[in-house]
CSV table of C-alpha atoms (C1' of nucleotides) in Angstrom, one decimal:
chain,number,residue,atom,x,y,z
A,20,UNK,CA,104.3,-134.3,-91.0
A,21,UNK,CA,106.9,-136.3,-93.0
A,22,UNK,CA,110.9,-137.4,-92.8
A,23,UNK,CA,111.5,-133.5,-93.0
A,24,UNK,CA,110.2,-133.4,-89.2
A,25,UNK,CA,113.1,-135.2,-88.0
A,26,UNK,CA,115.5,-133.1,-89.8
A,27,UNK,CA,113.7,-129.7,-88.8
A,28,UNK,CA,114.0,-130.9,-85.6
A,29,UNK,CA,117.6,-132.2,-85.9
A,30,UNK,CA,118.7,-129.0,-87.3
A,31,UNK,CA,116.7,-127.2,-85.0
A,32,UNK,CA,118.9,-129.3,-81.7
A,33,UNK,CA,121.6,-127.6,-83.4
A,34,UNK,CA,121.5,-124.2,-83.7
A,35,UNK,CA,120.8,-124.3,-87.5
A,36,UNK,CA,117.6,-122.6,-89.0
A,37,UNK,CA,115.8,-125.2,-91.3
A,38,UNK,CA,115.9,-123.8,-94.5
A,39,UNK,CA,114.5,-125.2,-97.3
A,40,UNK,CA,118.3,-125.9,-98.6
A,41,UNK,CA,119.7,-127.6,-95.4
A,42,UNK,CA,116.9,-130.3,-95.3
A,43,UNK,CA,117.1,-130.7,-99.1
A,44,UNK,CA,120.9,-131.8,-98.0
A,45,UNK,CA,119.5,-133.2,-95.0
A,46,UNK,CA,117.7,-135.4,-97.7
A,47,UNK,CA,120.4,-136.2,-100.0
A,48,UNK,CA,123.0,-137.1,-97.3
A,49,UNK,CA,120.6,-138.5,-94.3
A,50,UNK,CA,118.0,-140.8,-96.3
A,51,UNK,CA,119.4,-143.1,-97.0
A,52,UNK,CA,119.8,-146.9,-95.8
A,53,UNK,CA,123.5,-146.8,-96.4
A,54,UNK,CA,125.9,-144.2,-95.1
A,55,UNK,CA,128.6,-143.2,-98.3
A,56,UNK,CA,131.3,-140.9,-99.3
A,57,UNK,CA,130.9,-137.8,-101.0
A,58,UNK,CA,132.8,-134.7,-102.7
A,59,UNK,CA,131.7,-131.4,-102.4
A,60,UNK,CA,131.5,-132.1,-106.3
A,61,UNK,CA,129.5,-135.1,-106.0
A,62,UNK,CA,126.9,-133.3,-103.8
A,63,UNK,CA,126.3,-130.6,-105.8
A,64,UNK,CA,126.2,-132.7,-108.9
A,65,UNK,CA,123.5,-135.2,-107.0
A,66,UNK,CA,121.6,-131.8,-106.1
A,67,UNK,CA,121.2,-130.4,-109.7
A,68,UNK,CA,120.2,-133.6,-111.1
A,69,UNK,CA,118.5,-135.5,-108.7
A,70,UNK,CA,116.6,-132.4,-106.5
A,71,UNK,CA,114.5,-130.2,-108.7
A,72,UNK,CA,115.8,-127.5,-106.3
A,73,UNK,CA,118.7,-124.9,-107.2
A,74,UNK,CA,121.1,-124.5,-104.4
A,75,UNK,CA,123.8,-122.1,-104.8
A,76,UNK,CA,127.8,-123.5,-104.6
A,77,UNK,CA,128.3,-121.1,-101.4
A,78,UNK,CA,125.6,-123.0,-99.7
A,79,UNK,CA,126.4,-126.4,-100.4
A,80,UNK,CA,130.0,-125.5,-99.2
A,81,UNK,CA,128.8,-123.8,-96.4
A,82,UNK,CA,126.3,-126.8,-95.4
A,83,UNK,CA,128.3,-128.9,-95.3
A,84,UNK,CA,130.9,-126.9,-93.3
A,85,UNK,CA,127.9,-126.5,-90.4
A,86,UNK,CA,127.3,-130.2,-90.8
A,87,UNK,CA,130.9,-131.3,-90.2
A,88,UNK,CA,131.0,-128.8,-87.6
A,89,UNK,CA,127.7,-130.2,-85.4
A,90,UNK,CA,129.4,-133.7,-86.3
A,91,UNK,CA,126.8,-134.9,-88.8
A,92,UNK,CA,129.6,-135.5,-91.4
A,93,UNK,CA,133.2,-136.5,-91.5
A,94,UNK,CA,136.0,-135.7,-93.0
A,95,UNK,CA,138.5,-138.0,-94.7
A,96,UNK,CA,142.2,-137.1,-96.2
A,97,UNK,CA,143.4,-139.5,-98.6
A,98,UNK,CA,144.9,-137.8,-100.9
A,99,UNK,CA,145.8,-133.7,-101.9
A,100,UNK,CA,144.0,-133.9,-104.5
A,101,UNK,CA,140.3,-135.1,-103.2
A,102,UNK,CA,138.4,-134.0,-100.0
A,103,UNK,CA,136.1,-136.7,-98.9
A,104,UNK,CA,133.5,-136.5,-96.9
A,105,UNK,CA,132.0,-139.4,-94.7
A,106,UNK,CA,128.1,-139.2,-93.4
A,107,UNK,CA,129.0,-142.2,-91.1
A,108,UNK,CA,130.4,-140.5,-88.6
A,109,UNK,CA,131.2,-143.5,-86.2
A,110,UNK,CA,134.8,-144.7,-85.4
A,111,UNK,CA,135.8,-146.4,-88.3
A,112,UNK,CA,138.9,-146.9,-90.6
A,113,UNK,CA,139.3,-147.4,-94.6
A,114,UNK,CA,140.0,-148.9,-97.4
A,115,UNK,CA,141.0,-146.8,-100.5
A,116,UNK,CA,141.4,-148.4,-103.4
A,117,UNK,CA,144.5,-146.9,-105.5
A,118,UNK,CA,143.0,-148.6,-108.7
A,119,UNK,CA,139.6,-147.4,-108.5
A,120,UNK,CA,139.9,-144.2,-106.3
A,121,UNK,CA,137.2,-145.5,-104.3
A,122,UNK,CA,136.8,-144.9,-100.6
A,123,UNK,CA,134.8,-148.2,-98.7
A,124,UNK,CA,134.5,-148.6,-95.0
A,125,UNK,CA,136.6,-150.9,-92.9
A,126,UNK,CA,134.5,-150.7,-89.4
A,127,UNK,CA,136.0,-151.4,-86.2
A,128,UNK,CA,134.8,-154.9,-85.7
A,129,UNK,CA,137.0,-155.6,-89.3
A,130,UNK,CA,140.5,-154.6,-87.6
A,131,UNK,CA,142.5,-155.5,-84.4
A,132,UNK,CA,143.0,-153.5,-81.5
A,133,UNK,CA,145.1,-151.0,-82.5
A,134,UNK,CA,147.5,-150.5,-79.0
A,135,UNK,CA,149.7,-147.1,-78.8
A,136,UNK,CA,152.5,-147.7,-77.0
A,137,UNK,CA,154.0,-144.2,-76.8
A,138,UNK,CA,152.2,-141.2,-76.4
A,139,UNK,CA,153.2,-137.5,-77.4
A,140,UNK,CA,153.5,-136.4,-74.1
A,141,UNK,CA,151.6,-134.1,-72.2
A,142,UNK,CA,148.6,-135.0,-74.9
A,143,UNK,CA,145.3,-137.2,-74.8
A,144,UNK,CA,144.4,-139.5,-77.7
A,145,UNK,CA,141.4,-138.2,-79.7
A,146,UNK,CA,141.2,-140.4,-82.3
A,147,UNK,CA,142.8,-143.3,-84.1
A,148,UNK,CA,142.1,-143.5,-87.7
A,149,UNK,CA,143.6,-146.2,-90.5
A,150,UNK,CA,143.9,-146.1,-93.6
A,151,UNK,CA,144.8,-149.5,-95.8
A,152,UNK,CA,145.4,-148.7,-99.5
A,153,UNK,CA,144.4,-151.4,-101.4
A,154,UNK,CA,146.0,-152.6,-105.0
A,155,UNK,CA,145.2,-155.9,-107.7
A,156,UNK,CA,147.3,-158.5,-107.1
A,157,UNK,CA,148.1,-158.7,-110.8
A,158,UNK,CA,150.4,-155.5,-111.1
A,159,UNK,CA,153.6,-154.3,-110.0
B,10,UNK,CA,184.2,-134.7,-104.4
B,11,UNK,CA,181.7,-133.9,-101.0
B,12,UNK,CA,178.7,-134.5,-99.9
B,13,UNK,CA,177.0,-134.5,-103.3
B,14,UNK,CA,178.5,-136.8,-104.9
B,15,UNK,CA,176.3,-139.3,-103.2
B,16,UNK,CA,173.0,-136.9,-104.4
B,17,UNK,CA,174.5,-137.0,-107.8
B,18,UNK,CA,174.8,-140.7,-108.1
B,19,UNK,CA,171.1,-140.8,-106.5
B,20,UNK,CA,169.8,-138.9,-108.9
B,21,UNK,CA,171.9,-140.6,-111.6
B,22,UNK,CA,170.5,-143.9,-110.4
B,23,UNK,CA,166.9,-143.1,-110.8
B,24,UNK,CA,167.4,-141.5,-114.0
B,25,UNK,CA,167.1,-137.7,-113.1
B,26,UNK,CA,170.0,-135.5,-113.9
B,27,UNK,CA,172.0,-134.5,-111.2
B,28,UNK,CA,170.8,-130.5,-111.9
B,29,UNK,CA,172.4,-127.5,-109.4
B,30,UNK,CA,168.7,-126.9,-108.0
B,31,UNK,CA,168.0,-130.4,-107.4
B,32,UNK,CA,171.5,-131.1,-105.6
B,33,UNK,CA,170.3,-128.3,-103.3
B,34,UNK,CA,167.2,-129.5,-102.9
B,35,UNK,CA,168.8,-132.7,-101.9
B,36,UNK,CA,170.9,-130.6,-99.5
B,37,UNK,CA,168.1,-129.8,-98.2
B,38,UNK,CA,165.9,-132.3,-97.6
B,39,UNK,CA,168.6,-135.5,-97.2
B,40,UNK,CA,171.5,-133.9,-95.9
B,41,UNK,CA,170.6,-133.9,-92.3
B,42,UNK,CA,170.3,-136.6,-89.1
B,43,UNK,CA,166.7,-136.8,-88.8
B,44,UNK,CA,163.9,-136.9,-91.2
B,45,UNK,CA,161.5,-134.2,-90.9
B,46,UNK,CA,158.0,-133.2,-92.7
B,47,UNK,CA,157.4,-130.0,-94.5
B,48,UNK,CA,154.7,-128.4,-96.5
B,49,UNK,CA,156.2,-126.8,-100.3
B,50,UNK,CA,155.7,-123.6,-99.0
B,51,UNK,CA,158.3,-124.5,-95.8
B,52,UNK,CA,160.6,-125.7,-98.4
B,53,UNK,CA,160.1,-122.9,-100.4
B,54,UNK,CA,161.1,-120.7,-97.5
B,55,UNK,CA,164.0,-122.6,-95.7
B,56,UNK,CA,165.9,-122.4,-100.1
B,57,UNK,CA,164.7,-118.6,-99.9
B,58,UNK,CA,166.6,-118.0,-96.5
B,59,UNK,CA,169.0,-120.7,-95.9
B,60,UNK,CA,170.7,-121.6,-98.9
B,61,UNK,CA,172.1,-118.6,-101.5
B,62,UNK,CA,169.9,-119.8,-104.8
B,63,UNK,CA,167.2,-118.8,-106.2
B,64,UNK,CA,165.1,-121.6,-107.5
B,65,UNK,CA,162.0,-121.2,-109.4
B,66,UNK,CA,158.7,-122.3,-107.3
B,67,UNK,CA,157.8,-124.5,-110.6
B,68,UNK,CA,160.8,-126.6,-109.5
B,69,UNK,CA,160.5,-127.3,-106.2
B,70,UNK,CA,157.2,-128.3,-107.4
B,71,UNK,CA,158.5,-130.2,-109.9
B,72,UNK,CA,161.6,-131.7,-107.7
B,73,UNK,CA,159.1,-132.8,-105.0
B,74,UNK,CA,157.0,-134.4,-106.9
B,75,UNK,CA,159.6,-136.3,-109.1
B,76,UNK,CA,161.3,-137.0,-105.6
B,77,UNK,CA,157.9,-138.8,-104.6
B,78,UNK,CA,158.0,-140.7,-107.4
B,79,UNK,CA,160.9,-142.2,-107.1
B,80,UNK,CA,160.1,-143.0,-103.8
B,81,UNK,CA,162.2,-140.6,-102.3
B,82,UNK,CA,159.4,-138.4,-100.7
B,83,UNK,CA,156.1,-139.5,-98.9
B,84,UNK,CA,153.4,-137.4,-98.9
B,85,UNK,CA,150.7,-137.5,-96.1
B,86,UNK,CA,147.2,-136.0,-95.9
B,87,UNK,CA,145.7,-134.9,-92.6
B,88,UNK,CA,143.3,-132.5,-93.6
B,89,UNK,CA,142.0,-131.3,-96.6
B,90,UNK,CA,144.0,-127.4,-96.0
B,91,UNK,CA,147.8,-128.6,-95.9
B,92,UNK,CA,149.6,-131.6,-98.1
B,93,UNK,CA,152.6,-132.4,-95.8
B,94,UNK,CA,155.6,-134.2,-97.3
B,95,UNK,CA,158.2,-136.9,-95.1
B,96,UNK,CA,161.6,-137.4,-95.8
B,97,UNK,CA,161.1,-140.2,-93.8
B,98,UNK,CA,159.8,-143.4,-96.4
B,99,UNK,CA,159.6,-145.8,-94.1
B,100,UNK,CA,156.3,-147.4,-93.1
B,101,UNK,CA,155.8,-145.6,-90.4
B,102,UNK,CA,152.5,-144.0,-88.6
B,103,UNK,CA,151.8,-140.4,-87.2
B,104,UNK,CA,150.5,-138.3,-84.5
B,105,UNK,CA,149.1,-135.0,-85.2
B,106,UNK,CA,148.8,-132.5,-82.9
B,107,UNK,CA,145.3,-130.8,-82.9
B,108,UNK,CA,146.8,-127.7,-81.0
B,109,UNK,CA,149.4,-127.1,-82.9
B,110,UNK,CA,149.0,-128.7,-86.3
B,111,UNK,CA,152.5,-130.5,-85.9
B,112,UNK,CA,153.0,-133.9,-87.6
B,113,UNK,CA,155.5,-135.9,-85.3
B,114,UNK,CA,156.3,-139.7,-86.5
B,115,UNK,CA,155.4,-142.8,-84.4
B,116,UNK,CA,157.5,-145.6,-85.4
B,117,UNK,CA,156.2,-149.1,-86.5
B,118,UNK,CA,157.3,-150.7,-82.6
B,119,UNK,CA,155.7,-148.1,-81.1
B,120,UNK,CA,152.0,-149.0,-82.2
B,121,UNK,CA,151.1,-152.2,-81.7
B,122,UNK,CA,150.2,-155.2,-84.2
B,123,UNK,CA,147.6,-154.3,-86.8
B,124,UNK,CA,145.3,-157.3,-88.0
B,125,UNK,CA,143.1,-156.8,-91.2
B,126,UNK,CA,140.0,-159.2,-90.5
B,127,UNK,CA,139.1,-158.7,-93.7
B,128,UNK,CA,140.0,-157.0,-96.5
B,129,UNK,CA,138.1,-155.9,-99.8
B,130,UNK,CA,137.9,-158.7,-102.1
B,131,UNK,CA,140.4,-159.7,-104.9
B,132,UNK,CA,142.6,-156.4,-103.7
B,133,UNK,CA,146.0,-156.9,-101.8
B,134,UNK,CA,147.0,-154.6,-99.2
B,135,UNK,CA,149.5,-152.3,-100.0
B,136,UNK,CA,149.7,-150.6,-96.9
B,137,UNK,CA,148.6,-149.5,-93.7
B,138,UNK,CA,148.8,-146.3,-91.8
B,139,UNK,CA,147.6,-145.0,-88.6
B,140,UNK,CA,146.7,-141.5,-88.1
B,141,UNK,CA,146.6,-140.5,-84.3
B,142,UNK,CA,145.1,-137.2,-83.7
B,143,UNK,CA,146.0,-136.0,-80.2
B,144,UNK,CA,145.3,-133.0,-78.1
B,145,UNK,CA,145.8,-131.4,-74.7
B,146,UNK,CA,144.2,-132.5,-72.1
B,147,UNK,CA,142.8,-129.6,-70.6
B,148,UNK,CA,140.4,-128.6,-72.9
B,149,UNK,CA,137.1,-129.7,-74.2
C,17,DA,C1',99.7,-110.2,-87.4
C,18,DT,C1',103.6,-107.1,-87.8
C,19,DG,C1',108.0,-105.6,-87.3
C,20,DT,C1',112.6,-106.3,-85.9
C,21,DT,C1',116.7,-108.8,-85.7
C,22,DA,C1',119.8,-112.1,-86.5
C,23,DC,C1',120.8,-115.7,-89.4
C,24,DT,C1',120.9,-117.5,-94.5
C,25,DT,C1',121.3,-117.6,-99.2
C,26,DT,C1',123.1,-116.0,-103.3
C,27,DA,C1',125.9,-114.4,-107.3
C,28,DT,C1',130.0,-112.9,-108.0
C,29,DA,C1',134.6,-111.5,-106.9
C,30,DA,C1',138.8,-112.7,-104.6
C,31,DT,C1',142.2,-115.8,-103.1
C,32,DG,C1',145.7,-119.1,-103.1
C,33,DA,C1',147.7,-123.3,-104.2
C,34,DT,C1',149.0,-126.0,-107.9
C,35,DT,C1',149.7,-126.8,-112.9
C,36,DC,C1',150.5,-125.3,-117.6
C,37,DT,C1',153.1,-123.0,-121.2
C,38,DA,C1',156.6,-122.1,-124.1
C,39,DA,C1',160.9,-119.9,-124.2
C,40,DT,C1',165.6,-120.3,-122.6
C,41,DG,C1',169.2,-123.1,-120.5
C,42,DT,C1',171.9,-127.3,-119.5
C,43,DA,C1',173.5,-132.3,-119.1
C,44,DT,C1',174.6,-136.2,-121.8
C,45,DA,C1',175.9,-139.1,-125.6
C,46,DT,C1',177.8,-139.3,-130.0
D,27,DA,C1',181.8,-129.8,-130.6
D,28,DT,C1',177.0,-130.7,-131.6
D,29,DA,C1',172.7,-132.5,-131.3
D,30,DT,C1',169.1,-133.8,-128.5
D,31,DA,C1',166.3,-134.7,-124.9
D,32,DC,C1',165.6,-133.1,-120.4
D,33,DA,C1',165.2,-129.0,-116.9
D,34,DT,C1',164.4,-124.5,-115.3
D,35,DT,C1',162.0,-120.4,-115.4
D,36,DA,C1',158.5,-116.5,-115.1
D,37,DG,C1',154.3,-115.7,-115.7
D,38,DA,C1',149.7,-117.1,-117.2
D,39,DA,C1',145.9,-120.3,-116.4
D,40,DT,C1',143.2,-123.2,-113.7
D,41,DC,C1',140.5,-124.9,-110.1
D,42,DA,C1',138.7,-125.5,-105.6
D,43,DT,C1',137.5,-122.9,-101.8
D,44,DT,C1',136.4,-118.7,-99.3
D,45,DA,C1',135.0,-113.8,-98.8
D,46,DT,C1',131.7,-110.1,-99.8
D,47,DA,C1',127.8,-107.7,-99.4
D,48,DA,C1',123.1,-107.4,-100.9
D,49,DA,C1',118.6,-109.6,-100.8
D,50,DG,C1',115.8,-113.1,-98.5
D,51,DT,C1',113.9,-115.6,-94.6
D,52,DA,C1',113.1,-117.7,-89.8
D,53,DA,C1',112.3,-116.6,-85.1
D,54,DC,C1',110.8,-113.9,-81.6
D,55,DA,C1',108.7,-110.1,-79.2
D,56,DT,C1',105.3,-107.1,-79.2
DNA sequence: ATGTTACTTTATAATGATTCTAATGTATAT
DNA sequence: ATATACATTAGAATCATTATAAAGTAACAT
């Protein structure tokens, strides 16, 4: 029918029901060329101004709970204070940049090998994740 | 005098007054062989029952936080539910254990070399740390 | 088609961690 | 000693997130 099929059907794969809400998030967060970073905050603010479509706080939260569950999104700790969320859900470090607060993709092709020498014992790796915080040069 | 004459001078030095809540604090959290992490509620709890004071929660929120920016306090993110502190300041990387939520410190030789191919124009890095989540083995 | 059931959405309340407030207390310099 | 700026404190306020439970909807069997 349209770009919704793909996401009925993608929800659908999952276990998830494809309400009218999910594929409006489908929308917002799958649509796009680019994969980004997001706050809970940031999608809902995208949703009430860009989607003539009122979707309850609960539902965005729990959206994109289900979503990071099934592995469609990511999440990324920086900081206490902000909860990122990543729709590139491929192995891949970042940059944050302390000046800006932005959040911008460092993929694996960008960094070394990164070679653990010691292991917790007893324990398999399940992922390695980096995290290079980023400053202008012109400040102490 | 003891022990805390070294915390008093420390505090002195970075131009926080050497206060009977934050010597204990120091106690606390500088007083022993190894560096460990802890959440401000484990703090909160280990004053509560180890040490005979009473101290406000505002400050041990306030002690922390003026103890990270002095640089005598890390703070890590892992996930979004739990900000973990370090007494541990050196660069330094981490496991975390999936099972059992417990932060455990891999040291700078214990990781290999990490190369930054290339890094976000006209920033400087300011520094690099490696998150390894690990898990047991027998479990899917 | 219709009805049943399990899953969803929703508004609102509850929670819980952190920060704010403003009154009281204390270290430090004069 | 005194003044002053800095600290501590209890409790209130805030803010993000989660829980609740009632109403709505998708899916499936009949």
């Amino acid at each position: 029918m349209n770009i919704n099929a793909d996401f009925v059907e993608k929800l659908r794969n999952s276990g998830l029901r494809p309400t009218k809400q999910r594929l409006k998030i489908c929308e917002v967060l799958f649509n796009t060329e680019k994969t980004f970073h997001f706050t809970i905050n940031d999608l809902s603010k995208i949703i009430k101004e860009k989607v003539n479509e009122k979707i309850s706080l609960a539902t965005v939260y729990n959206t994109v709970h289900a979503f990071k569950k099934k592995g469609y999104l990511k999440e990324i700790s920086i900081n206490s204070d902000k909860s990122y969320f990543d729709t590139n859900t491929s192995v891949h470090h970042h940059f944050y940049d302390e000046d800006t607060n932005q959040l911008i993709d460092c993929h694996q092709n960008d960094i070394g090998n990164i070679s653990i020498k010691k292991n917790v014992t007893g324990k398999k790796v399940n992922s390695i994740e980096v995290l290079i915080k980023v400053k202008n040069n012109n400040q102490n």
